[in-house]
PDB file of C-alpha atoms in Angstrom:
ATOM      1  CA  MET O   1     -60.246-102.679  -9.282  1.00 48.00           C
ATOM      2  CA  ASN O   2     -60.552 -99.721  -6.209  1.00 50.00           C
ATOM      3  CA  GLN O   3     -57.205-101.482  -4.656  1.00 52.00           C
ATOM      4  CA  PHE O   4     -55.098-100.783  -7.436  1.00 48.00           C
ATOM      5  CA  LYS O   5     -56.408 -97.151  -8.233  1.00 51.00           C
ATOM      6  CA  THR O   6     -55.683 -95.104  -5.027  1.00 56.00           C
ATOM      7  CA  PRO O   7     -51.418 -96.307  -5.604  1.00 57.00           C
ATOM      8  CA  PHE O   8     -52.065 -94.827  -9.989  1.00 55.00           C
ATOM      9  CA  LEU O   9     -53.631 -91.641  -8.659  1.00 54.00           C
ATOM     10  CA  PHE O  10     -50.447 -90.864  -6.839  1.00 53.00           C
ATOM     11  CA  SER O  11     -48.443 -91.423  -9.129  1.00 58.00           C
ATOM     12  CA  LEU O  12     -50.208 -89.433 -11.275  1.00 56.00           C
ATOM     13  CA  LEU O  13     -49.972 -86.405  -8.536  1.00 58.00           C
ATOM     14  CA  PHE O  14     -45.885 -87.106  -7.858  1.00 56.00           C
ATOM     15  CA  ILE O  15     -45.242 -87.170 -11.646  1.00 61.00           C
ATOM     16  CA  ALA O  16     -47.433 -84.070 -12.189  1.00 57.00           C
ATOM     17  CA  THR O  17     -45.192 -82.068  -9.229  1.00 62.00           C
ATOM     18  CA  LEU O  18     -41.697 -83.385 -10.865  1.00 57.00           C
ATOM     19  CA  LEU O  19     -43.384 -81.521 -14.361  1.00 59.00           C
ATOM     20  CA  THR O  20     -44.456 -78.487 -12.397  1.00 61.00           C
ATOM     21  CA  SER O  21     -40.909 -78.235 -10.091  1.00 59.00           C
ATOM     22  CA  ALA O  22     -39.302 -78.804 -13.604  1.00 56.00           C
ATOM     23  CA  CYS O  23     -41.151 -75.434 -15.324  1.00 56.00           C
ATOM     24  CA  MET O  24     -40.621 -73.694 -12.359  1.00 62.00           C
ATOM     25  CA  ASP O  25     -37.251 -74.666 -12.356  1.00 58.00           C
ATOM     26  CA  LYS O  26     -36.422 -73.596 -16.326  1.00 57.00           C
ATOM     27  CA  ASN O  27     -38.219 -70.596 -15.835  1.00 59.00           C
ATOM     28  CA  LYS O  28     -35.944 -69.353 -13.033  1.00 58.00           C
ATOM     29  CA  SER O  29     -33.185 -70.573 -14.971  1.00 55.00           C
ATOM     30  CA  GLU O  30     -34.154 -68.696 -18.238  1.00 56.00           C
ATOM     31  CA  LYS O  31     -34.994 -64.998 -16.390  1.00 53.00           C
ATOM     32  CA  SER O  32     -31.372 -65.792 -14.342  1.00 53.00           C
ATOM     33  CA  THR O  33     -29.821 -65.744 -17.487  1.00 49.00           C
ATOM     34  CA  ASP O  34     -32.064 -63.122 -18.349  1.00 51.00           C
ATOM     35  CA  LYS O  35     -30.802 -60.817 -16.124  1.00 50.00           C
ATOM     36  CA  GLN O  36     -27.575 -62.210 -16.243  1.00 49.00           C
ATOM     37  CA  THR O  37     -27.456 -61.228 -20.226  1.00 47.00           C
ATOM     38  CA  GLU O  38     -29.663 -57.694 -19.356  1.00 46.00           C
ATOM     39  CA  LYS O  39     -26.378 -56.784 -17.226  1.00 49.00           C
ATOM     40  CA  GLN O  40     -23.712 -57.549 -19.177  1.00 55.00           C
ATOM     41  CA  GLU O  41     -25.223 -55.477 -22.570  1.00 83.00           C
ATOM     42  CA  ASN O  42     -25.027 -51.890 -19.821  1.00 89.00           C
ATOM     43  CA  VAL O  43     -21.943 -50.020 -19.838  1.00 91.00           C
ATOM     44  CA  THR O  44     -20.602 -48.763 -17.157  1.00 95.00           C
ATOM     45  CA  ILE O  45     -18.318 -45.098 -16.527  1.00 95.00           C
ATOM     46  CA  ASN O  46     -17.491 -43.247 -13.917  1.00 96.00           C
ATOM     47  CA  GLY O  47     -14.786 -40.865 -13.256  1.00 96.00           C
ATOM     48  CA  SER O  48     -14.641 -38.027 -10.949  1.00 96.00           C
ATOM     49  CA  VAL O  49     -14.839 -33.573 -11.778  1.00 95.00           C
ATOM     50  CA  SER O  50     -13.586 -30.992  -9.734  1.00 93.00           C
ATOM     51  CA  TYR O  51     -11.930 -28.081 -10.594  1.00 89.00           C
ATOM     52  CA  SER O  52      -8.559 -26.198  -9.449  1.00 78.00           C
ATOM     53  CA  GLU O  53      -9.987 -22.974  -7.765  1.00 74.00           C
ATOM     54  CA  SER O  54      -9.554 -23.339  -3.788  1.00 70.00           C
ATOM     55  CA  VAL O  55     -13.220 -21.742  -3.689  1.00 75.00           C
ATOM     56  CA  THR O  56     -17.044 -22.753  -2.370  1.00 80.00           C
ATOM     57  CA  PRO O  57     -19.618 -22.203  -5.277  1.00 83.00           C
ATOM     58  CA  PRO O  58     -22.342 -20.626  -4.299  1.00 82.00           C
ATOM     59  CA  ALA O  59     -25.809 -21.982  -2.162  1.00 82.00           C
ATOM     60  CA  GLU O  60     -28.419 -23.753  -4.575  1.00 87.00           C
ATOM     61  CA  SER O  61     -25.181 -24.065  -6.590  1.00 90.00           C
ATOM     62  CA  LYS O  62     -25.691 -27.937  -9.735  1.00 93.00           C
ATOM     63  CA  LEU O  63     -22.831 -29.811 -11.185  1.00 95.00           C
ATOM     64  CA  TYR O  64     -24.158 -30.967 -14.990  1.00 96.00           C
ATOM     65  CA  VAL O  65     -22.668 -33.625 -15.712  1.00 96.00           C
ATOM     66  CA  ARG O  66     -23.565 -35.509 -19.715  1.00 94.00           C
ATOM     67  CA  LEU O  67     -22.054 -37.803 -21.671  1.00 94.00           C
ATOM     68  CA  ASN O  68     -22.780 -36.549 -25.213  1.00 90.00           C
ATOM     69  CA  ASN O  69     -22.060 -37.971 -28.569  1.00 90.00           C
ATOM     70  CA  VAL O  70     -20.116 -35.313 -30.792  1.00 85.00           C
ATOM     71  CA  SER O  71     -19.928 -37.368 -33.690  1.00 80.00           C
ATOM     72  CA  LEU O  72     -21.873 -34.975 -35.952  1.00 69.00           C
ATOM     73  CA  ALA O  73     -19.818 -32.104 -37.499  1.00 54.00           C
ATOM     74  CA  ASP O  74     -23.000 -29.904 -38.686  1.00 50.00           C
ATOM     75  CA  ALA O  75     -25.267 -29.886 -35.296  1.00 53.00           C
ATOM     76  CA  SER O  76     -24.198 -29.391 -32.255  1.00 60.00           C
ATOM     77  CA  SER O  77     -23.282 -32.169 -29.383  1.00 70.00           C
ATOM     78  CA  ILE O  78     -26.364 -34.837 -28.688  1.00 84.00           C
ATOM     79  CA  ASN O  79     -26.916 -35.747 -25.178  1.00 87.00           C
ATOM     80  CA  ILE O  80     -27.279 -39.529 -24.182  1.00 89.00           C
ATOM     81  CA  GLU O  81     -27.235 -39.335 -20.752  1.00 93.00           C
ATOM     82  CA  GLU O  82     -26.730 -36.845 -17.635  1.00 94.00           C
ATOM     83  CA  GLN O  83     -26.708 -36.384 -14.066  1.00 95.00           C
ATOM     84  CA  ILE O  84     -26.946 -33.897 -11.781  1.00 96.00           C
ATOM     85  CA  PHE O  85     -25.276 -32.943  -8.851  1.00 96.00           C
ATOM     86  CA  ASP O  86     -26.521 -30.851  -5.869  1.00 94.00           C
ATOM     87  CA  LEU O  87     -23.717 -29.133  -4.199  1.00 91.00           C
ATOM     88  CA  SER O  88     -25.659 -28.140  -1.449  1.00 86.00           C
ATOM     89  CA  ASP O  89     -24.950 -31.831  -0.072  1.00 84.00           C
ATOM     90  CA  ASN O  90     -22.008 -33.105  -2.333  1.00 86.00           C
ATOM     91  CA  ALA O  91     -18.541 -31.429  -1.730  1.00 85.00           C
ATOM     92  CA  ILE O  92     -15.887 -31.257  -4.709  1.00 89.00           C
ATOM     93  CA  PRO O  93     -14.455 -33.596  -6.503  1.00 93.00           C
ATOM     94  CA  VAL O  94     -17.822 -34.967  -6.960  1.00 95.00           C
ATOM     95  CA  LYS O  95     -17.362 -38.835  -8.372  1.00 96.00           C
ATOM     96  CA  TYR O  96     -19.900 -39.865 -11.266  1.00 96.00           C
ATOM     97  CA  GLU O  97     -21.355 -42.702 -12.841  1.00 96.00           C
ATOM     98  CA  PHE O  98     -23.559 -43.805 -15.684  1.00 96.00           C
ATOM     99  CA  SER O  99     -24.929 -47.511 -16.204  1.00 94.00           C
ATOM    100  CA  ILE O 100     -26.821 -47.094 -19.708  1.00 92.00           C
ATOM    101  CA  PRO O 101     -27.410 -49.562 -22.220  1.00 92.00           C
ATOM    102  CA  LYS O 102     -24.826 -51.181 -24.555  1.00 88.00           C
ATOM    103  CA  ASP O 103     -26.143 -50.473 -27.948  1.00 88.00           C
ATOM    104  CA  SER O 104     -26.447 -46.777 -26.644  1.00 87.00           C
ATOM    105  CA  LEU O 105     -23.447 -46.213 -28.246  1.00 90.00           C
ATOM    106  CA  LYS O 106     -22.321 -47.217 -31.638  1.00 89.00           C
ATOM    107  CA  ALA O 107     -18.639 -47.770 -32.156  1.00 87.00           C
ATOM    108  CA  GLN O 108     -18.404 -45.755 -35.538  1.00 87.00           C
ATOM    109  CA  GLU O 109     -19.124 -42.625 -33.856  1.00 89.00           C
ATOM    110  CA  SER O 110     -17.434 -40.112 -31.361  1.00 89.00           C
ATOM    111  CA  TYR O 111     -18.615 -39.089 -27.391  1.00 91.00           C
ATOM    112  CA  ALA O 112     -17.059 -37.144 -24.487  1.00 91.00           C
ATOM    113  CA  MET O 113     -18.397 -36.272 -21.394  1.00 93.00           C
ATOM    114  CA  THR O 114     -18.999 -33.071 -20.226  1.00 92.00           C
ATOM    115  CA  ALA O 115     -19.179 -30.917 -17.300  1.00 94.00           C
ATOM    116  CA  GLU O 116     -20.529 -27.827 -15.411  1.00 92.00           C
ATOM    117  CA  ILE O 117     -21.398 -25.860 -12.695  1.00 92.00           C
ATOM    118  CA  ARG O 118     -24.270 -23.181 -12.870  1.00 90.00           C
ATOM    119  CA  GLY O 119     -25.448 -20.792  -9.532  1.00 86.00           C
ATOM    120  CA  LYS O 120     -29.195 -20.658  -8.562  1.00 82.00           C
ATOM    121  CA  ASP O 121     -30.105 -18.326 -11.112  1.00 77.00           C
ATOM    122  CA  ASN O 122     -28.995 -20.448 -13.997  1.00 81.00           C
ATOM    123  CA  GLY O 123     -25.974 -18.926 -14.503  1.00 80.00           C
ATOM    124  CA  LEU O 124     -23.016 -20.665 -15.746  1.00 83.00           C
ATOM    125  CA  LEU O 125     -19.823 -20.179 -12.912  1.00 86.00           C
ATOM    126  CA  TRP O 126     -17.503 -22.852 -14.333  1.00 89.00           C
ATOM    127  CA  THR O 127     -17.516 -25.251 -17.169  1.00 88.00           C
ATOM    128  CA  THR O 128     -14.856 -27.974 -19.139  1.00 88.00           C
ATOM    129  CA  ASP O 129     -12.911 -26.461 -21.699  1.00 81.00           C
ATOM    130  CA  THR O 130     -11.300 -29.652 -23.262  1.00 81.00           C
ATOM    131  CA  ASN O 131     -12.244 -32.699 -24.710  1.00 82.00           C
ATOM    132  CA  ASN O 132     -12.658 -35.655 -22.359  1.00 89.00           C
ATOM    133  CA  PRO O 133     -13.602 -39.034 -24.559  1.00 91.00           C
ATOM    134  CA  VAL O 134     -15.025 -42.090 -24.086  1.00 93.00           C
ATOM    135  CA  ASP O 135     -14.366 -45.458 -25.972  1.00 92.00           C
ATOM    136  CA  SER O 136     -17.052 -46.880 -27.372  1.00 89.00           C
ATOM    137  CA  GLY O 137     -15.609 -50.210 -27.591  1.00 89.00           C
ATOM    138  CA  LYS O 138     -15.317 -50.772 -24.118  1.00 91.00           C
ATOM    139  CA  THR O 139     -18.171 -52.146 -21.044  1.00 91.00           C
ATOM    140  CA  SER O 140     -16.579 -50.535 -18.243  1.00 94.00           C
ATOM    141  CA  GLN O 141     -14.109 -47.908 -18.187  1.00 94.00           C
ATOM    142  CA  THR O 142     -12.510 -45.390 -15.532  1.00 96.00           C
ATOM    143  CA  LEU O 143     -12.280 -41.556 -17.635  1.00 95.00           C
ATOM    144  CA  ASP O 144      -9.494 -38.860 -16.342  1.00 94.00           C
ATOM    145  CA  GLU O 145     -10.557 -36.122 -13.405  1.00 95.00           C
ATOM    146  CA  ILE O 146     -11.904 -33.965 -15.561  1.00 94.00           C
ATOM    147  CA  VAL O 147     -11.291 -30.264 -14.672  1.00 92.00           C
ATOM    148  CA  MET O 148     -13.415 -27.630 -15.101  1.00 91.00           C
ATOM    149  CA  ILE O 149     -12.224 -23.654 -15.126  1.00 87.00           C
ATOM    150  CA  SER O 150     -13.955 -20.388 -13.998  1.00 82.00           C
ATOM    151  CA  VAL O 151     -15.903 -18.307 -16.380  1.00 78.00           C
ATOM    152  CA  LYS O 152     -16.644 -14.863 -15.866  1.00 62.00           C
ATOM    153  CA  PRO O 153     -19.980 -14.123 -17.373  1.00 55.00           C
ATOM    154  CA  VAL O 154     -19.748 -10.618 -19.096  1.00 48.00           C
ATOM    155  CA  THR O 155     -22.063  -7.635 -18.053  1.00 49.00           C
ATOM    156  CA  ALA O 156     -22.682  -4.247 -19.811  1.00 42.00           C
ATOM    157  CA  SER O 157     -20.011  -3.361 -17.119  1.00 43.00           C
ATOM    158  CA  ASP O 158     -17.429  -5.210 -18.361  1.00 51.00           C
ATOM    159  CA  ASN O 159     -14.661  -3.782 -20.537  1.00 58.00           C
ATOM    160  CA  ILE O 160     -15.117  -5.511 -24.099  1.00 69.00           C
ATOM    161  CA  MET O 161     -12.054  -4.182 -25.343  1.00 71.00           C
ATOM    162  CA  ASP O 162     -11.149  -7.038 -24.162  1.00 79.00           C
ATOM    163  CA  LEU O 163     -12.686  -8.524 -26.490  1.00 85.00           C
ATOM    164  CA  LEU O 164     -11.577  -6.771 -29.622  1.00 87.00           C
ATOM    165  CA  ASN O 165      -8.560  -6.557 -32.553  1.00 88.00           C
ATOM    166  CA  ILE O 166      -7.018 -10.182 -31.482  1.00 92.00           C
ATOM    167  CA  ASN O 167      -6.615 -12.911 -33.807  1.00 94.00           C
ATOM    168  CA  TRP O 168      -8.900 -15.577 -31.785  1.00 95.00           C
ATOM    169  CA  GLN O 169      -6.859 -19.017 -32.092  1.00 95.00           C
ATOM    170  CA  VAL O 170     -10.416 -21.237 -31.897  1.00 95.00           C
ATOM    171  CA  ARG O 171      -9.239 -24.963 -29.846  1.00 93.00           C
ATOM    172  CA  ASP O 172     -12.564 -26.682 -29.117  1.00 93.00           C
ATOM    173  CA  ILE O 173     -15.373 -26.647 -30.916  1.00 94.00           C
ATOM    174  CA  ASN O 174     -19.022 -27.648 -29.335  1.00 92.00           C
ATOM    175  CA  GLY O 175     -16.053 -29.149 -26.789  1.00 89.00           C
ATOM    176  CA  VAL O 176     -14.267 -31.056 -29.082  1.00 91.00           C
ATOM    177  CA  SER O 177     -10.352 -29.618 -29.649  1.00 91.00           C
ATOM    178  CA  VAL O 178     -10.217 -29.045 -33.717  1.00 92.00           C
ATOM    179  CA  ILE O 179      -7.332 -30.662 -35.790  1.00 89.00           C
ATOM    180  CA  ASP O 180      -4.756 -30.668 -35.338  1.00 84.00           C
ATOM    181  CA  ASN O 181      -2.266 -28.450 -37.371  1.00 79.00           C
ATOM    182  CA  SER O 182      -6.190 -26.868 -38.448  1.00 84.00           C
ATOM    183  CA  GLU O 183      -5.979 -23.118 -38.511  1.00 89.00           C
ATOM    184  CA  THR O 184      -9.288 -21.648 -37.160  1.00 94.00           C
ATOM    185  CA  THR O 185      -9.266 -17.932 -36.532  1.00 95.00           C
ATOM    186  CA  MET O 186     -11.750 -15.380 -35.807  1.00 95.00           C
ATOM    187  CA  THR O 187     -11.285 -11.300 -34.861  1.00 95.00           C
ATOM    188  CA  PHE O 188     -14.061  -8.843 -34.158  1.00 93.00           C
ATOM    189  CA  SER O 189     -12.760  -4.918 -35.172  1.00 90.00           C
ATOM    190  CA  THR O 190     -13.803  -2.246 -33.794  1.00 83.00           C
ATOM    191  CA  ASP O 191     -15.960  -0.860 -36.700  1.00 83.00           C
ATOM    192  CA  GLY O 192     -18.712  -4.240 -36.365  1.00 87.00           C
ATOM    193  CA  LYS O 193     -16.728  -6.695 -38.509  1.00 92.00           C
ATOM    194  CA  LEU O 194     -16.499 -10.594 -38.346  1.00 94.00           C
ATOM    195  CA  SER O 195     -13.511 -12.434 -40.063  1.00 95.00           C
ATOM    196  CA  GLY O 196     -11.481 -14.497 -39.959  1.00 95.00           C
ATOM    197  CA  LEU O 197     -10.059 -18.575 -40.901  1.00 95.00           C
ATOM    198  CA  ALA O 198     -12.937 -21.676 -40.474  1.00 94.00           C
ATOM    199  CA  GLY O 199      -9.874 -24.494 -41.082  1.00 91.00           C
ATOM    200  CA  CYS O 200      -9.986 -24.206 -44.527  1.00 91.00           C
ATOM    201  CA  ASN O 201     -11.697 -20.688 -45.699  1.00 94.00           C
ATOM    202  CA  ARG O 202     -11.951 -17.656 -44.895  1.00 95.00           C
ATOM    203  CA  PHE O 203     -15.110 -15.732 -43.418  1.00 95.00           C
ATOM    204  CA  ASN O 204     -16.031 -12.182 -43.329  1.00 94.00           C
ATOM    205  CA  GLY O 205     -19.546 -10.191 -42.109  1.00 92.00           C
ATOM    206  CA  ASP O 206     -20.793  -7.885 -39.063  1.00 92.00           C
ATOM    207  CA  TYR O 207     -21.215  -8.225 -35.586  1.00 90.00           C
ATOM    208  CA  LYS O 208     -23.034  -6.756 -32.803  1.00 87.00           C
ATOM    209  CA  LEU O 209     -22.284  -5.835 -29.493  1.00 81.00           C
ATOM    210  CA  HIS O 210     -25.228  -4.483 -26.898  1.00 73.00           C
ATOM    211  CA  ASN O 211     -25.210  -4.965 -22.651  1.00 69.00           C
ATOM    212  CA  GLY O 212     -22.768  -7.674 -22.971  1.00 69.00           C
ATOM    213  CA  LYS O 213     -24.339  -9.570 -25.489  1.00 78.00           C
ATOM    214  CA  LEU O 214     -22.852 -10.837 -28.985  1.00 85.00           C
ATOM    215  CA  SER O 215     -25.104 -11.331 -31.740  1.00 87.00           C
ATOM    216  CA  VAL O 216     -23.756 -12.142 -35.440  1.00 91.00           C
ATOM    217  CA  GLY O 217     -24.984 -11.113 -39.206  1.00 86.00           C
ATOM    218  CA  PRO O 218     -24.805 -13.082 -41.684  1.00 89.00           C
ATOM    219  CA  LEU O 219     -21.527 -14.622 -43.292  1.00 93.00           C
ATOM    220  CA  ALA O 220     -19.560 -14.403 -46.610  1.00 94.00           C
ATOM    221  CA  VAL O 221     -17.577 -17.724 -46.852  1.00 95.00           C
ATOM    222  CA  THR O 222     -15.561 -19.001 -49.733  1.00 94.00           C
ATOM    223  CA  LYS O 223     -15.919 -21.962 -52.078  1.00 90.00           C
ATOM    224  CA  LYS O 224     -12.355 -23.218 -51.819  1.00 90.00           C
ATOM    225  CA  ALA O 225     -12.257 -27.197 -51.926  1.00 89.00           C
ATOM    226  CA  CYS O 226     -11.337 -29.158 -48.401  1.00 88.00           C
ATOM    227  CA  GLN O 227      -9.997 -32.296 -47.020  1.00 89.00           C
ATOM    228  CA  PRO O 228     -13.654 -33.778 -46.164  1.00 90.00           C
ATOM    229  CA  GLU O 229     -11.967 -34.511 -42.252  1.00 90.00           C
ATOM    230  CA  LEU O 230     -11.247 -30.591 -42.308  1.00 91.00           C
ATOM    231  CA  ASN O 231     -14.720 -29.333 -44.208  1.00 91.00           C
ATOM    232  CA  GLY O 232     -17.257 -31.256 -41.223  1.00 91.00           C
ATOM    233  CA  GLN O 233     -15.003 -29.346 -38.575  1.00 93.00           C
ATOM    234  CA  GLU O 234     -15.419 -26.225 -40.330  1.00 94.00           C
ATOM    235  CA  ILE O 235     -18.715 -26.197 -41.530  1.00 93.00           C
ATOM    236  CA  GLN O 236     -19.535 -27.145 -37.304  1.00 93.00           C
ATOM    237  CA  PHE O 237     -17.868 -24.110 -36.819  1.00 95.00           C
ATOM    238  CA  LEU O 238     -19.691 -22.457 -39.247  1.00 94.00           C
ATOM    239  CA  ASN O 239     -23.206 -23.271 -38.197  1.00 92.00           C
ATOM    240  CA  ALA O 240     -21.204 -23.016 -34.119  1.00 93.00           C
ATOM    241  CA  ILE O 241     -20.485 -18.851 -35.119  1.00 94.00           C
ATOM    242  CA  GLY O 242     -23.673 -18.349 -36.711  1.00 91.00           C
ATOM    243  CA  SER O 243     -26.168 -18.992 -33.837  1.00 91.00           C
ATOM    244  CA  VAL O 244     -23.786 -17.748 -30.789  1.00 91.00           C
ATOM    245  CA  ASP O 245     -25.408 -15.180 -28.636  1.00 88.00           C
ATOM    246  CA  ASP O 246     -23.259 -14.579 -25.964  1.00 86.00           C
ATOM    247  CA  PHE O 247     -19.579 -14.792 -24.971  1.00 87.00           C
ATOM    248  CA  SER O 248     -17.404 -14.590 -21.349  1.00 85.00           C
ATOM    249  CA  PHE O 249     -13.709 -14.960 -20.920  1.00 85.00           C
ATOM    250  CA  ASP O 250     -11.998 -17.425 -18.129  1.00 81.00           C
ATOM    251  CA  SER O 251     -10.260 -16.358 -15.169  1.00 75.00           C
ATOM    252  CA  LYS O 252      -6.935 -17.207 -17.515  1.00 78.00           C
ATOM    253  CA  GLY O 253      -8.980 -14.207 -20.744  1.00 81.00           C
ATOM    254  CA  SER O 254      -9.661 -17.078 -23.427  1.00 88.00           C
ATOM    255  CA  LEU O 255     -12.815 -16.834 -24.976  1.00 91.00           C
ATOM    256  CA  THR O 256     -15.040 -18.465 -24.605  1.00 91.00           C
ATOM    257  CA  LEU O 257     -19.291 -18.180 -26.932  1.00 92.00           C
ATOM    258  CA  LYS O 258     -22.100 -19.335 -26.385  1.00 90.00           C
ATOM    259  CA  ALA O 259     -25.505 -19.951 -28.603  1.00 88.00           C
ATOM    260  CA  ALA O 260     -29.002 -21.102 -26.919  1.00 82.00           C
ATOM    261  CA  ASN O 261     -29.349 -23.987 -28.865  1.00 85.00           C
ATOM    262  CA  GLY O 262     -26.171 -25.978 -26.343  1.00 86.00           C
ATOM    263  CA  LYS O 263     -23.194 -24.965 -29.010  1.00 90.00           C
ATOM    264  CA  THR O 264     -19.882 -24.062 -27.977  1.00 93.00           C
ATOM    265  CA  ILE O 265     -16.576 -21.815 -29.215  1.00 95.00           C
ATOM    266  CA  SER O 266     -13.605 -21.833 -26.974  1.00 94.00           C
ATOM    267  CA  ALA O 267     -10.682 -20.035 -28.310  1.00 94.00           C
ATOM    268  CA  LEU O 268      -7.286 -18.313 -27.067  1.00 93.00           C
ATOM    269  CA  ARG O 269      -4.733 -15.218 -27.309  1.00 89.00           C
ATOM    270  CA  PRO O 270      -1.717 -15.646 -29.979  1.00 85.00           C
TER     271      PRO O 270
END
């Protein structure tokens, strides 16, 4: 009887070894498939950032490149992803690459890339002034080069007359260009009054300048009915201008209004 027992046990061990090996191969295959699926579900966005001036940023300056959700008309843009480059170690232009889960981008929403350089004291030195859209439907894309403009911070010694009595033509709100042929304007009068066209309705109110800082009081707005897209842009503009606390000019004299919550309004001279 024992003469048949040993071969039988060897057979069982052989079968168990085969089953174990098969299970291990299956697990490896499943893990490999999971990794491939995970990789396929990532969206890759790359490009470069530069500026036109032939100058070197001050020591310890940093470049911030951000992927923002800019689809909310009544709120500031939402930062999806951010990369920070120390310009002591990186020369302009700087290349960036974002790899984020595909479900971070929704087909029905709008996204854009922004960039800015800040100095050691966190003062803004360069920033984007154009819309740099991101296609949420693509899994891999290379954006056109982002070209920033220089910003001249306003101080108490600057001539604030550069701001006053000019019918500023709004170009973009929170980094997004205004709708074509929609007129959005603002005028800061020498008597402390602010007025303009919000895109559909007119507005007016008070503003104050103190030590180069700007504050805007409550605004009165007419109640004309607007098209939905224009109404959304108007809400975004009024929310932004009502919260601004600072302003600056770039090297070409264009105006940027800024708020602590990140909202911005960029405008050109007529």
